[in-house]
Amino acid sequence: MTLRPNYFLNKFFTTNAQIIPKICIVGAGTAGFYAAQQLIKKLKTPQIDIIEKLPVPFGLVRFGVAPDHPEVKNVVNTFTKVAENPCVRFLGNVKLGTDVTLKQLRDAYHVVLLTYGANESKKLDIPGENLKNVIEARRIVGWYNGTPWDKDLDIDLSGETATIFGQGNVAIDVARILLSDVDELKKTDITEYALEALSKSKIKTVYLIGRRGPLQAAFTIKELREMLKLPSCSTIWRPEDFVGISEHLANLSRQKKRITELMLKSLEENNTQANKEFKPIFFRSPLELVGTDKVEKVILGINKLEGEDILKQKAVLLDKTEELNADLAIPSIGYRSMQVESSIPFDFKRGVVQNNKSRVDKGLYVSGWLGTGPIGVILSTMGNAFEVADTIVNDINSENLVDKPKGGYEDIKNTLIEKNIQVISWQHWEKIDKYEQDKGVKLGKPREKVVDIDKMLRIADSSL
Ligand code: FAD
Ligand code: NAP
């Protein structure tokens, strides 16, 4: 389907002589939807267009959150209500930096809010990172969650050992999926091709390598508990990593204390029914990945910790190394945002759009991981989005941002038509959504995601 010029024309028709604030949000993820929700609440009748590079909405809630955490994905119900509000319009399959420029958006709208997230991974920058079967966690997550560009991931699960670098919740998600019973995963919205590959997987041991100690581990208690309760899997810690740890308990925050106590308690437990192992290892940094063609092992540097503040201590390499098997090596050391266009002021060191409390320039704002860095859960991203929306409302009221009428979507529509972009509306997405859910019913799961962009576009254009 090509864009029909009159498709959206009447949605925002108004008889009010007052100037309507026209706001463009770039990125239909957590920050984008929550910011829109708050803007609708605080402004009388704004006109909010959410442009999204994919034909489907929800960002990391669809493509990041683990398939066995369906309750987390319930936020899409809130996002759907936002999208259905008459003040909001979803414009999918439109990519900032390729299909439209920031200048075009800033000319067409009174306010542009960038919420395009963090779509790349941080790199270890060590030798051997390009060997076969060294695969970033982000790509494995994309593979099991149906991100279009990860669907054909070349992942070899025929070895017995997977070694993950980093101890955040993404690392835990990947470890859990690799160690879960496939019969459990079958009931989730995990992609069928991932399920098939996992059903043939020979992986028995997953190592989780942290450069610092148990007190500095980035994973959280709920996610650790899930690992400890995983059927058919035993969590095996190294007691030497916990020497002296209990002495710090009294000085820890409640949250830190609880997770540390949980680790100490589980040191002594062992699941004797288990045929798989989860093995966290602390005080080790990957120095080199080794193998001929495919990764076989990793050389780890042994660390000590330095610094006064126990939680902020830094890992310092000692002059000692050891080796560990790695049939599959998975760097999981964080996500990274990109400067999608050179006109976006970007802090390359921090990997965020340069901003002062979300303000980038007059009428230009940033929210979500793109502004804060790739840390935080849906709740904290929501908090940030609400704050940024409040800032925008204040600025609209005090800085005369809405001083003359602007064209909004009408002004960028022709560019998209010229480029033959098939713009996806919310109604189009609903067709894709229905197609996925119908397919899921046949497979006994909530949905089977469409993973091919052309197919998404065909479904959107069909008369289903
Ligand atoms: P995103 O959700 O990534 O949204 C950005 C959107 O911008 C995407 O839709 C993207 O396609 C779009 N976009 C990108 N580039 C462009 C462009 N050039 N033009 C137009 N659009 C563009 N939090 C929890 O609370 N619970 C969990 O279980 C949980 N699991 C997670 C699992 C993983 C693997 C990850 C990485 C994170 C998880 N989080 C979880 C954290 C949560 O997902 C984030 O806090 C939140 O989604 C960040 O929102 P965002 O809007 O900044 O980014
Ligand atoms: P993260 O929480 O920042 O964890 C990154 C891990 O990588 C840390 O253990 C860090 O160790 C390590 N690391 C960083 N650089 C390294 C290097 N050069 N060498 C070795 N190790 C290195 O990031 P994440 O796991 O990508 O998660 C991102 C955010 O999403 C987090 O806020 C997370 O809680 C959230 N999330 C939540 C859920 C959930 O709620 N279930 C699921 C997934 C993600 P140091 O601490 O030493 O730097």
Tab-separated table of C-alpha atoms and ligand atoms in Angstrom, residues 26-32 51-54 58-61 64-66 69 72 94-97 115-119 141 170 173 335 340 367-370 376-379 381, ligand 1:
chain	number	residue	atom	x	y	z
A	26	VAL	CA	9.944	9.812	17.843
A	27	GLY	CA	9.784	6.194	19.051
A	28	ALA	CA	6.708	4.169	20.059
A	29	GLY	CA	8.263	2.558	23.120
A	30	THR	CA	7.756	2.976	26.856
A	31	ALA	CA	8.931	6.594	27.051
A	32	GLY	CA	7.020	7.639	23.942
A	51	ILE	CA	6.533	8.094	14.560
A	52	GLU	CA	8.086	4.652	14.831
A	53	LYS	CA	10.681	3.029	12.585
A	54	LEU	CA	8.963	-0.370	12.711
A	58	PHE	CA	5.922	-1.007	21.884
A	59	GLY	CA	9.750	-1.077	21.468
A	60	LEU	CA	11.484	-3.097	24.171
A	61	VAL	CA	8.190	-4.155	25.735
A	64	GLY	CA	13.104	-6.914	25.002
A	65	VAL	CA	10.913	-8.134	27.874
A	66	ALA	CA	11.357	-11.897	28.198
A	69	HIS	CA	7.271	-12.512	31.763
A	72	VAL	CA	5.172	-7.212	32.415
A	94	VAL	CA	8.702	5.888	9.504
A	95	LYS	CA	12.333	6.176	10.516
A	96	LEU	CA	13.981	9.353	11.753
A	97	GLY	CA	17.274	9.871	9.944
A	115	THR	CA	12.430	8.714	22.593
A	116	TYR	CA	14.092	6.354	20.132
A	117	GLY	CA	15.817	4.314	22.825
A	118	ALA	CA	19.037	2.320	22.746
A	119	ASN	CA	19.206	-0.159	19.905
A	141	VAL	CA	16.999	-11.409	22.988
A	170	VAL	CA	19.449	-8.922	30.568
A	173	ASP	CA	16.999	-13.219	31.112
A	335	TYR	CA	22.799	-1.394	25.477
A	340	VAL	CA	20.691	8.606	14.081
A	367	SER	CA	13.228	11.054	27.223
A	368	GLY	CA	13.733	7.360	28.034
A	369	TRP	CA	16.968	5.454	27.562
A	370	LEU	CA	18.040	7.883	24.828
A	376	GLY	CA	16.195	1.354	34.399
A	377	VAL	CA	12.947	-0.557	34.217
A	378	ILE	CA	9.572	0.339	32.717
A	379	LEU	CA	8.541	2.093	35.932
A	381	THR	CA	11.268	5.103	32.294
B	1	FAD	P1	12.320	1.536	23.728
B	1	FAD	O1	11.292	0.756	24.441
B	1	FAD	O2	13.423	0.780	23.089
B	1	FAD	O3	11.583	2.424	22.611
B	1	FAD	C1	12.284	3.071	21.574
B	1	FAD	C2	11.445	2.995	20.299
B	1	FAD	O4	12.041	3.851	19.307
B	1	FAD	C3	11.406	1.589	19.694
B	1	FAD	O5	10.065	1.231	19.369
B	1	FAD	C4	12.258	1.723	18.425
B	1	FAD	O6	11.882	0.824	17.384
B	1	FAD	C5	12.020	3.172	18.051
B	1	FAD	N1	13.077	3.746	17.186
B	1	FAD	C6	14.404	3.488	17.225
B	1	FAD	N2	15.055	4.208	16.294
B	1	FAD	C7	14.108	4.950	15.657
B	1	FAD	C8	14.168	5.900	14.602
B	1	FAD	N3	15.330	6.239	14.017
B	1	FAD	N4	13.009	6.461	14.166
B	1	FAD	C9	11.807	6.117	14.745
B	1	FAD	N5	11.711	5.225	15.763
B	1	FAD	C10	12.846	4.665	16.221
B	1	FAD	N6	11.830	-3.398	32.324
B	1	FAD	C11	10.910	-3.925	33.193
B	1	FAD	O7	10.304	-3.167	33.955
B	1	FAD	N7	10.640	-5.269	33.219
B	1	FAD	C12	11.262	-6.153	32.378
B	1	FAD	O8	11.011	-7.361	32.435
B	1	FAD	C13	12.213	-5.634	31.458
B	1	FAD	N8	12.851	-6.465	30.619
B	1	FAD	C14	13.783	-5.949	29.754
B	1	FAD	C15	14.461	-6.835	28.914
B	1	FAD	C16	15.439	-6.352	28.067
B	1	FAD	C17	16.191	-7.296	27.162
B	1	FAD	C18	15.750	-4.972	28.046
B	1	FAD	C19	16.830	-4.457	27.136
B	1	FAD	C20	15.089	-4.093	28.878
B	1	FAD	C21	14.092	-4.570	29.741
B	1	FAD	N9	13.394	-3.729	30.596
B	1	FAD	C22	12.477	-4.232	31.469
B	1	FAD	C23	13.640	-2.273	30.585
B	1	FAD	C24	12.597	-1.525	29.711
B	1	FAD	O9	12.403	-2.246	28.518
B	1	FAD	C25	13.088	-0.104	29.424
B	1	FAD	O10	13.169	0.587	30.657
B	1	FAD	C26	12.166	0.708	28.511
B	1	FAD	O11	11.546	-0.074	27.525
B	1	FAD	C27	12.949	1.825	27.792
B	1	FAD	O12	12.034	2.559	27.028
B	1	FAD	P2	12.454	3.546	25.839
B	1	FAD	O13	11.181	4.162	25.380
B	1	FAD	O14	13.553	4.416	26.266
B	1	FAD	O15	13.036	2.601	24.681
